[in-house]
Structures are given as structure tokens and as C-alpha cells.
GROMACS .gro file of C-alpha atoms in nm:
model
  355
    1UNK     CA    1   1.026   7.640   6.884
    2UNK     CA    2   0.858   7.623   7.109
    3UNK     CA    3   0.536   7.379   7.141
    4UNK     CA    4   0.716   7.136   6.930
    5UNK     CA    5   0.860   6.783   7.015
    6UNK     CA    6   1.114   6.617   6.873
    7UNK     CA    7   1.082   6.323   6.714
    8UNK     CA    8   1.052   5.988   6.857
    9UNK     CA    9   1.243   5.695   6.820
   10UNK     CA   10   1.016   5.524   6.617
   11UNK     CA   11   0.942   5.816   6.400
   12UNK     CA   12   1.324   5.808   6.273
   13UNK     CA   13   1.357   5.519   6.211
   14UNK     CA   14   1.057   5.581   5.976
   15UNK     CA   15   1.330   5.746   5.778
   16UNK     CA   16   1.524   5.568   5.540
   17UNK     CA   17   1.885   5.689   5.359
   18UNK     CA   18   1.907   5.834   5.006
   19UNK     CA   19   2.157   5.555   4.871
   20UNK     CA   20   1.989   5.242   5.123
   21UNK     CA   21   1.669   5.428   4.852
   22UNK     CA   22   1.851   5.330   4.548
   23UNK     CA   23   1.929   5.016   4.619
   24UNK     CA   24   1.586   4.923   4.703
   25UNK     CA   25   1.417   5.117   4.357
   26UNK     CA   26   1.671   4.889   4.124
   27UNK     CA   27   1.548   4.621   3.926
   28UNK     CA   28   1.521   4.240   4.049
   29UNK     CA   29   1.763   4.011   3.932
   30UNK     CA   30   1.755   3.843   3.636
   31UNK     CA   31   1.655   3.467   3.628
   32UNK     CA   32   1.763   3.234   3.405
   33UNK     CA   33   1.465   3.080   3.116
   34UNK     CA   34   1.587   2.696   3.233
   35UNK     CA   35   1.610   2.572   3.552
   36UNK     CA   36   1.759   2.277   3.416
   37UNK     CA   37   2.125   2.608   3.236
   38UNK     CA   38   2.186   2.637   3.585
   39UNK     CA   39   2.235   2.355   3.783
   40UNK     CA   40   2.374   2.201   3.465
   41UNK     CA   41   2.661   2.534   3.518
   42UNK     CA   42   2.710   2.461   3.814
   43UNK     CA   43   2.755   2.101   3.816
   44UNK     CA   44   3.003   2.158   3.484
   45UNK     CA   45   3.179   2.400   3.600
   46UNK     CA   46   3.267   2.228   3.971
   47UNK     CA   47   3.435   1.985   3.770
   48UNK     CA   48   3.685   2.204   3.584
   49UNK     CA   49   3.862   2.520   3.515
   50UNK     CA   50   3.790   2.498   3.133
   51UNK     CA   51   3.507   2.348   3.155
   52UNK     CA   52   3.377   2.625   3.377
   53UNK     CA   53   3.543   2.893   3.151
   54UNK     CA   54   3.342   2.758   2.773
   55UNK     CA   55   3.015   2.749   2.996
   56UNK     CA   56   3.008   3.129   3.103
   57UNK     CA   57   3.204   3.223   2.750
   58UNK     CA   58   2.873   3.044   2.658
   59UNK     CA   59   2.617   3.232   2.904
   60UNK     CA   60   2.754   3.571   2.861
   61UNK     CA   61   2.596   3.576   2.503
   62UNK     CA   62   2.259   3.621   2.634
   63UNK     CA   63   1.931   3.773   2.526
   64UNK     CA   64   1.682   3.998   2.818
   65UNK     CA   65   1.355   4.039   2.844
   66UNK     CA   66   1.294   4.264   3.159
   67UNK     CA   67   1.384   3.984   3.469
   68UNK     CA   68   1.372   3.716   3.147
   69UNK     CA   69   1.712   3.610   3.013
   70UNK     CA   70   1.813   3.354   2.752
   71UNK     CA   71   2.122   3.257   2.691
   72UNK     CA   72   2.294   3.058   2.424
   73UNK     CA   73   2.385   2.801   2.751
   74UNK     CA   74   1.999   2.758   2.785
   75UNK     CA   75   1.971   2.691   2.456
   76UNK     CA   76   2.229   2.439   2.418
   77UNK     CA   77   2.081   2.277   2.742
   78UNK     CA   78   1.731   2.230   2.600
   79UNK     CA   79   1.793   2.128   2.255
   80UNK     CA   80   1.995   1.849   2.414
   81UNK     CA   81   1.726   1.753   2.691
   82UNK     CA   82   1.488   1.763   2.408
   83UNK     CA   83   1.695   1.579   2.182
   84UNK     CA   84   1.713   1.325   2.456
   85UNK     CA   85   1.345   1.279   2.542
   86UNK     CA   86   1.254   1.185   2.138
   87UNK     CA   87   1.526   0.886   2.120
   88UNK     CA   88   1.419   0.831   2.477
   89UNK     CA   89   1.072   0.791   2.336
   90UNK     CA   90   1.113   0.708   2.005
   91UNK     CA   91   1.359   0.351   2.181
   92UNK     CA   92   1.034   0.263   2.417
   93UNK     CA   93   0.769   0.317   2.169
   94UNK     CA   94   1.006   0.097   1.932
   95UNK     CA   95   1.054  -0.181   2.197
   96UNK     CA   96   0.687  -0.155   2.279
   97UNK     CA   97   0.627  -0.219   1.977
   98UNK     CA   98   0.781  -0.544   1.913
   99UNK     CA   99   0.647  -0.653   2.304
  100UNK     CA  100   0.310  -0.604   2.116
  101UNK     CA  101   0.351  -0.830   1.811
  102UNK     CA  102   0.509  -1.132   1.972
  103UNK     CA  103   0.091  -1.107   2.154
  104UNK     CA  104  -0.019  -1.404   1.975
  105UNK     CA  105  -0.283  -1.398   2.155
  106UNK     CA  106  -0.384  -1.055   1.994
  107UNK     CA  107  -0.534  -1.052   1.644
  108UNK     CA  108  -0.327  -0.789   1.370
  109UNK     CA  109  -0.629  -0.527   1.427
  110UNK     CA  110  -0.633  -0.561   1.784
  111UNK     CA  111  -0.226  -0.572   1.749
  112UNK     CA  112  -0.257  -0.214   1.586
  113UNK     CA  113  -0.481  -0.077   1.836
  114UNK     CA  114  -0.264  -0.148   2.118
  115UNK     CA  115   0.008  -0.008   1.925
  116UNK     CA  116  -0.130   0.325   1.862
  117UNK     CA  117  -0.239   0.363   2.232
  118UNK     CA  118   0.099   0.290   2.413
  119UNK     CA  119   0.321   0.531   2.113
  120UNK     CA  120   0.053   0.802   2.250
  121UNK     CA  121   0.103   0.682   2.625
  122UNK     CA  122   0.470   0.659   2.547
  123UNK     CA  123   0.487   1.058   2.451
  124UNK     CA  124   0.277   1.212   2.673
  125UNK     CA  125   0.530   1.078   2.941
  126UNK     CA  126   0.807   1.149   2.723
  127UNK     CA  127   0.642   1.548   2.724
  128UNK     CA  128   0.597   1.587   3.071
  129UNK     CA  129   0.964   1.410   3.127
  130UNK     CA  130   1.068   1.698   2.955
  131UNK     CA  131   0.884   1.950   3.085
  132UNK     CA  132   1.041   1.816   3.422
  133UNK     CA  133   1.414   1.796   3.295
  134UNK     CA  134   1.406   2.156   3.185
  135UNK     CA  135   1.270   2.260   3.554
  136UNK     CA  136   1.000   2.443   3.386
  137UNK     CA  137   0.724   2.523   3.639
  138UNK     CA  138   0.368   2.418   3.468
  139UNK     CA  139   0.169   2.672   3.664
  140UNK     CA  140   0.370   2.870   3.367
  141UNK     CA  141   0.272   2.728   3.089
  142UNK     CA  142  -0.146   2.873   3.219
  143UNK     CA  143  -0.145   3.100   2.925
  144UNK     CA  144   0.016   2.871   2.710
  145UNK     CA  145  -0.236   2.537   2.742
  146UNK     CA  146  -0.475   2.794   2.699
  147UNK     CA  147  -0.365   2.942   2.398
  148UNK     CA  148  -0.304   2.541   2.265
  149UNK     CA  149  -0.642   2.463   2.371
  150UNK     CA  150  -0.743   2.748   2.138
  151UNK     CA  151  -0.541   2.637   1.890
  152UNK     CA  152  -0.691   2.282   1.854
  153UNK     CA  153  -1.054   2.411   1.892
  154UNK     CA  154  -0.962   2.586   1.577
  155UNK     CA  155  -0.675   2.456   1.393
  156UNK     CA  156  -0.639   2.154   1.489
  157UNK     CA  157  -0.974   2.055   1.553
  158UNK     CA  158  -0.978   1.766   1.228
  159UNK     CA  159  -0.604   1.619   1.325
  160UNK     CA  160  -0.804   1.507   1.617
  161UNK     CA  161  -1.060   1.416   1.538
  162UNK     CA  162  -0.900   1.176   1.313
  163UNK     CA  163  -0.699   1.098   1.570
  164UNK     CA  164  -1.044   0.960   1.781
  165UNK     CA  165  -1.194   0.809   1.447
  166UNK     CA  166  -0.878   0.593   1.369
  167UNK     CA  167  -0.872   0.447   1.702
  168UNK     CA  168  -1.245   0.392   1.659
  169UNK     CA  169  -1.185   0.270   1.431
  170UNK     CA  170  -0.980  -0.018   1.570
  171UNK     CA  171  -1.237  -0.063   1.861
  172UNK     CA  172  -1.514  -0.161   1.655
  173UNK     CA  173  -1.276  -0.354   1.378
  174UNK     CA  174  -1.544  -0.225   1.099
  175UNK     CA  175  -1.251  -0.116   0.927
  176UNK     CA  176  -0.926  -0.311   0.994
  177UNK     CA  177  -0.555  -0.335   0.777
  178UNK     CA  178  -0.663  -0.632   0.485
  179UNK     CA  179  -0.961  -0.479   0.441
  180UNK     CA  180  -1.148  -0.434   0.109
  181UNK     CA  181  -1.334  -0.152   0.033
  182UNK     CA  182  -1.476   0.048  -0.224
  183UNK     CA  183  -1.306   0.386  -0.335
  184UNK     CA  184  -1.447   0.634  -0.574
  185UNK     CA  185  -1.218   0.864  -0.749
  186UNK     CA  186  -1.250   1.278  -0.802
  187UNK     CA  187  -1.386   1.216  -1.112
  188UNK     CA  188  -1.668   1.016  -0.956
  189UNK     CA  189  -1.518   0.629  -1.110
  190UNK     CA  190  -1.575   0.366  -0.842
  191UNK     CA  191  -1.311   0.084  -0.752
  192UNK     CA  192  -1.188  -0.134  -0.493
  193UNK     CA  193  -0.868  -0.145  -0.306
  194UNK     CA  194  -0.718  -0.307  -0.016
  195UNK     CA  195  -0.695  -0.083   0.297
  196UNK     CA  196  -0.281  -0.114   0.370
  197UNK     CA  197  -0.255   0.100   0.645
  198UNK     CA  198  -0.420   0.267   0.919
  199UNK     CA  199  -0.189   0.576   1.026
  200UNK     CA  200  -0.267   0.895   1.291
  201UNK     CA  201  -0.466   1.110   1.030
  202UNK     CA  202  -0.546   0.893   0.774
  203UNK     CA  203  -0.588   0.558   0.594
  204UNK     CA  204  -0.392   0.406   0.331
  205UNK     CA  205  -0.612   0.196   0.001
  206UNK     CA  206  -0.384   0.064  -0.220
  207UNK     CA  207  -0.593  -0.022  -0.580
  208UNK     CA  208  -0.518  -0.253  -0.829
  209UNK     CA  209  -0.339  -0.053  -1.030
  210UNK     CA  210  -0.159   0.024  -0.727
  211UNK     CA  211  -0.316   0.393  -0.698
  212UNK     CA  212  -0.303   0.515  -0.314
  213UNK     CA  213  -0.515   0.658  -0.155
  214UNK     CA  214  -0.578   0.861   0.178
  215UNK     CA  215  -0.887   0.822   0.343
  216UNK     CA  216  -0.893   1.045   0.609
  217UNK     CA  217  -1.071   0.857   0.916
  218UNK     CA  218  -1.314   1.106   0.999
  219UNK     CA  219  -1.475   0.962   0.643
  220UNK     CA  220  -1.480   0.688   0.690
  221UNK     CA  221  -1.614   0.633   1.056
  222UNK     CA  222  -1.931   0.916   0.926
  223UNK     CA  223  -1.965   0.862   0.523
  224UNK     CA  224  -2.091   0.518   0.413
  225UNK     CA  225  -1.847   0.253   0.368
  226UNK     CA  226  -1.891  -0.090   0.095
  227UNK     CA  227  -1.704  -0.327   0.319
  228UNK     CA  228  -1.599  -0.653   0.088
  229UNK     CA  229  -1.449  -0.878   0.387
  230UNK     CA  230  -1.623  -0.679   0.689
  231UNK     CA  231  -1.785  -0.992   0.808
  232UNK     CA  232  -1.642  -1.299   0.533
  233UNK     CA  233  -1.426  -1.209   0.199
  234UNK     CA  234  -1.612  -1.398   0.014
  235UNK     CA  235  -1.693  -1.171  -0.289
  236UNK     CA  236  -1.951  -1.266  -0.549
  237UNK     CA  237  -1.890  -1.119  -0.881
  238UNK     CA  238  -2.143  -1.097  -1.285
  239UNK     CA  239  -2.010  -1.267  -1.557
  240UNK     CA  240  -2.241  -1.131  -1.885
  241UNK     CA  241  -2.265  -1.304  -2.182
  242UNK     CA  242  -2.489  -1.292  -2.467
  243UNK     CA  243  -2.537  -1.579  -2.715
  244UNK     CA  244  -2.814  -1.539  -3.033
  245UNK     CA  245  -3.160  -1.663  -3.057
  246UNK     CA  246  -3.082  -2.003  -3.247
  247UNK     CA  247  -2.846  -2.092  -3.031
  248UNK     CA  248  -2.903  -2.420  -2.812
  249UNK     CA  249  -2.982  -2.256  -2.476
  250UNK     CA  250  -2.945  -2.561  -2.242
  251UNK     CA  251  -2.603  -2.637  -2.433
  252UNK     CA  252  -2.511  -2.242  -2.329
  253UNK     CA  253  -2.566  -2.254  -2.006
  254UNK     CA  254  -2.386  -2.590  -1.984
  255UNK     CA  255  -2.074  -2.409  -2.138
  256UNK     CA  256  -2.105  -2.124  -1.896
  257UNK     CA  257  -2.092  -2.341  -1.587
  258UNK     CA  258  -1.810  -2.558  -1.722
  259UNK     CA  259  -1.612  -2.207  -1.867
  260UNK     CA  260  -1.693  -2.087  -1.455
  261UNK     CA  261  -1.616  -2.419  -1.268
  262UNK     CA  262  -1.242  -2.483  -1.469
  263UNK     CA  263  -1.081  -2.104  -1.323
  264UNK     CA  264  -0.938  -2.222  -0.998
  265UNK     CA  265  -1.014  -1.943  -0.782
  266UNK     CA  266  -1.397  -1.958  -0.834
  267UNK     CA  267  -1.522  -2.169  -0.540
  268UNK     CA  268  -1.636  -2.509  -0.547
  269UNK     CA  269  -1.904  -2.417  -0.310
  270UNK     CA  270  -2.106  -2.170  -0.338
  271UNK     CA  271  -2.081  -2.363  -0.706
  272UNK     CA  272  -2.214  -2.081  -1.007
  273UNK     CA  273  -2.543  -2.028  -1.109
  274UNK     CA  274  -2.620  -1.899  -1.492
  275UNK     CA  275  -2.939  -1.697  -1.497
  276UNK     CA  276  -3.098  -1.580  -1.834
  277UNK     CA  277  -3.102  -1.170  -1.764
  278UNK     CA  278  -3.265  -1.028  -2.093
  279UNK     CA  279  -3.354  -1.060  -2.459
  280UNK     CA  280  -3.206  -0.829  -2.615
  281UNK     CA  281  -3.206  -0.648  -2.968
  282UNK     CA  282  -2.932  -0.922  -3.068
  283UNK     CA  283  -2.885  -1.177  -2.843
  284UNK     CA  284  -3.044  -1.360  -2.573
  285UNK     CA  285  -2.851  -1.245  -2.232
  286UNK     CA  286  -2.705  -1.427  -1.976
  287UNK     CA  287  -2.517  -1.334  -1.682
  288UNK     CA  288  -2.289  -1.599  -1.430
  289UNK     CA  289  -2.258  -1.543  -1.088
  290UNK     CA  290  -1.931  -1.677  -0.935
  291UNK     CA  291  -1.786  -1.619  -0.566
  292UNK     CA  292  -1.427  -1.569  -0.515
  293UNK     CA  293  -1.255  -1.572  -0.150
  294UNK     CA  294  -0.947  -1.345  -0.275
  295UNK     CA  295  -1.091  -1.012  -0.366
  296UNK     CA  296  -0.783  -0.887  -0.313
  297UNK     CA  297  -0.595  -1.054  -0.573
  298UNK     CA  298  -0.834  -0.847  -0.810
  299UNK     CA  299  -1.176  -0.937  -0.997
  300UNK     CA  300  -1.185  -0.785  -1.380
  301UNK     CA  301  -0.884  -1.100  -1.420
  302UNK     CA  302  -1.132  -1.365  -1.268
  303UNK     CA  303  -1.386  -1.188  -1.567
  304UNK     CA  304  -1.120  -1.241  -1.856
  305UNK     CA  305  -1.015  -1.619  -1.792
  306UNK     CA  306  -1.409  -1.683  -1.729
  307UNK     CA  307  -1.484  -1.538  -2.112
  308UNK     CA  308  -1.198  -1.654  -2.262
  309UNK     CA  309  -1.228  -1.978  -2.202
  310UNK     CA  310  -1.611  -1.938  -2.264
  311UNK     CA  311  -1.460  -1.831  -2.642
  312UNK     CA  312  -1.313  -2.118  -2.706
  313UNK     CA  313  -1.592  -2.414  -2.583
  314UNK     CA  314  -1.879  -2.153  -2.838
  315UNK     CA  315  -1.655  -2.180  -3.070
  316UNK     CA  316  -1.637  -2.531  -3.002
  317UNK     CA  317  -1.970  -2.625  -2.962
  318UNK     CA  318  -2.111  -2.391  -3.299
  319UNK     CA  319  -2.270  -2.156  -3.057
  320UNK     CA  320  -2.310  -1.813  -3.167
  321UNK     CA  321  -2.192  -1.467  -3.031
  322UNK     CA  322  -2.424  -1.232  -3.320
  323UNK     CA  323  -2.344  -0.900  -3.366
  324UNK     CA  324  -2.572  -0.587  -3.324
  325UNK     CA  325  -2.870  -0.640  -3.551
  326UNK     CA  326  -3.094  -0.380  -3.630
  327UNK     CA  327  -3.436  -0.398  -3.833
  328UNK     CA  328  -3.536  -0.110  -4.091
  329UNK     CA  329  -3.871   0.017  -4.154
  330UNK     CA  330  -3.963   0.281  -4.429
  331UNK     CA  331  -4.273   0.419  -4.478
  332UNK     CA  332  -4.365   0.430  -4.820
  333UNK     CA  333  -4.486   0.727  -4.990
  334UNK     CA  334  -4.579   0.813  -5.360
  335UNK     CA  335  -4.275   1.006  -5.454
  336UNK     CA  336  -4.087   0.712  -5.300
  337UNK     CA  337  -4.290   0.426  -5.524
  338UNK     CA  338  -4.182   0.652  -5.828
  339UNK     CA  339  -3.856   0.635  -5.718
  340UNK     CA  340  -3.859   0.241  -5.758
  341UNK     CA  341  -4.025   0.263  -6.007
  342UNK     CA  342  -3.794   0.465  -6.191
  343UNK     CA  343  -3.459   0.280  -6.098
  344UNK     CA  344  -3.641  -0.061  -6.169
  345UNK     CA  345  -3.734   0.065  -6.555
  346UNK     CA  346  -3.379   0.100  -6.551
  347UNK     CA  347  -3.221  -0.186  -6.400
  348UNK     CA  348  -3.463  -0.358  -6.676
  349UNK     CA  349  -3.430  -0.138  -6.992
  350UNK     CA  350  -3.167  -0.337  -7.261
  351UNK     CA  351  -2.808  -0.257  -7.237
  352UNK     CA  352  -2.705  -0.049  -7.615
  353UNK     CA  353  -2.369  -0.127  -7.731
  354UNK     CA  354  -2.173   0.069  -8.012
  355UNK     CA  355  -2.050  -0.102  -8.257
   0.00000   0.00000   0.00000
């Protein structure tokens, strides 16, 4: 047809054969989920044909999701790397703890703080080492890190809060292993216990009856805590005593001091003292104040020993420990007076005997 120009060479080059077009439209080759698995596969297959055939068999069992492919061989490689990294981190953290414990310049609290910081550093380094060995691109973890940060913000907020609280408690040394603190149970009963361990999440406190309380670190940092051994382990305890109104008060006080000084756990300085607290309903009440320096060994047993010694001293010196006494006053009335008169007449009437 006249007027039409033949296609130029540039225009002809733009046409692509049908077979080539179909080849371009084919999906990209599936990529392995773990780059380290490919390197291990090539290294092991080059050494032995038998090993290569086994690896090919394991690699043939796989799941594919689009261009994402994971095989049984990949799973084994990932498991081996994770196990190796965990063992390595455990060994290094254990060696770090041994090295820290040999540092005699640090006290127990400082050693525990250094151990925790070293453990966190070791496990963080082990995590990134595992990522590097597996050949995982960190940019691929952008979505995961965002989801992980969201999980920390909602679900793991308390866990990380307790971790940071435990480190802060060790840094300011307000709570440390060996301290004796007051503990309140679920029923509201208060007792005291000794701190055995400051963990990542909670503090372990053991009472005298071997009850172990796990108190979250955050609670000890936010709430009021009664620490008996924060700046000093000296604790003053009270022993209440009551004596009769007819007793020799001066002698009773001397016997109370003697009973307190006879127990070896009570300090000689500051010395025990005796205070008169009140005039009670049945007795004159005193309180023996004495000091001990080992509250972790118990307080009730000290009070019991003093009272037992004082019991025998009072017996030997005739000091009476009175029973409760009450004065009964009855208001007078006509009917009550007649009743008393009739009862009096009956008591005075002569008895009649039958022969």
C-alpha cells in the first residue's frame, strides 16, 4: 500500500518472540530462608558425595510460600546454630560470673550488679552473633522489630520494668542480698524476712518459718519498704512484762535487766533498759528494750529466752505475775434488798430434824 513506510530496525527490535515473553513472565527463583544453609550445603556437598546426597534429600523436603522456601535442612542448620550460640552464651556468662566473684574489691551488691550487666551484654552479643551466622539481613527484621517493640509496650512492659528496677535497686544499694525487711502476706500479717536473691523479675525473701515470698522488683522500688539492715544491722526489740501492784518495783526492774543481760545475743552496748509503760487493770506494765545485731536469726526466740529467765527470777524473789482482776459493783434496788433479806432469814432459820 502506497504511503506506508517499512518498519525501521529500531522498531523491529521492540518486538519480542512469544517464547521469550513467556520466559520473562515466569516467577523469580525461590530463595532460601537462611543464607547460612546454602553455604553449609555447598561446603558439605563438595567434601563427600554421600553427604551431598543426604543433604539433597533433606533439602528436598521443603515448604514454599511464594519466593520464600524453607527446607528440613534449613531447619536443622538453624537449630544447630541456635543451640551452639546458647551454649556459647551460657559458657561465657558463667566464666564472667566466676571472674567477677574473684574481684575482692567489690562487695556482694556490686558483684551482683556487675554479673547482671555482664550477663545482659553477653546474651545481647550472642543474639547478634546468631543473626550474623545465619546470614539474616537485619533490614528484613524491620517489621519484626516494630512488632516486638509493640509487644514490649503492651505485654512485656512489666517484665522490662522489673528488670530495670532490679538494676536500679542494686545501683543505689537500698536493697541488697542479706538485708532483713518487713514482709506483709495476703492476710495482712506482717513478718520479717531475709533477702536471698535479687532476680531479673523479682526479689526472693525468706521468712523465719521458711516461707519464700517473690516480690516484684518494681514494688520494692515504688512502695515503702521497712529495711532493718539498710545502714546498720542493730535492731531494738521490746519485751512486755507485767507485775503485781504489791511487788517491789525496784527489785522487779533489776530482775528484768538481769534477765535481758543473761542472754548472749543481746548487746551489752547499748545496754538493755526497762521502762514503765502504764498502770494496767491487773498489773503494772513494763517494757524491756534490748538490742540485737543478728535479726536474720530471729526475734521471737530472743523474747522467749528473756521471758523464761525472768519467770524463774520472779519465782525465786517472790515477785508476783498477777492474773486478771475485776471489781464488781452492783447497784442497789428495793427488789434486790428484799432478796438479800429473804436469803439472810433463811440462812439464820434453825434446821428442823426429824426423829
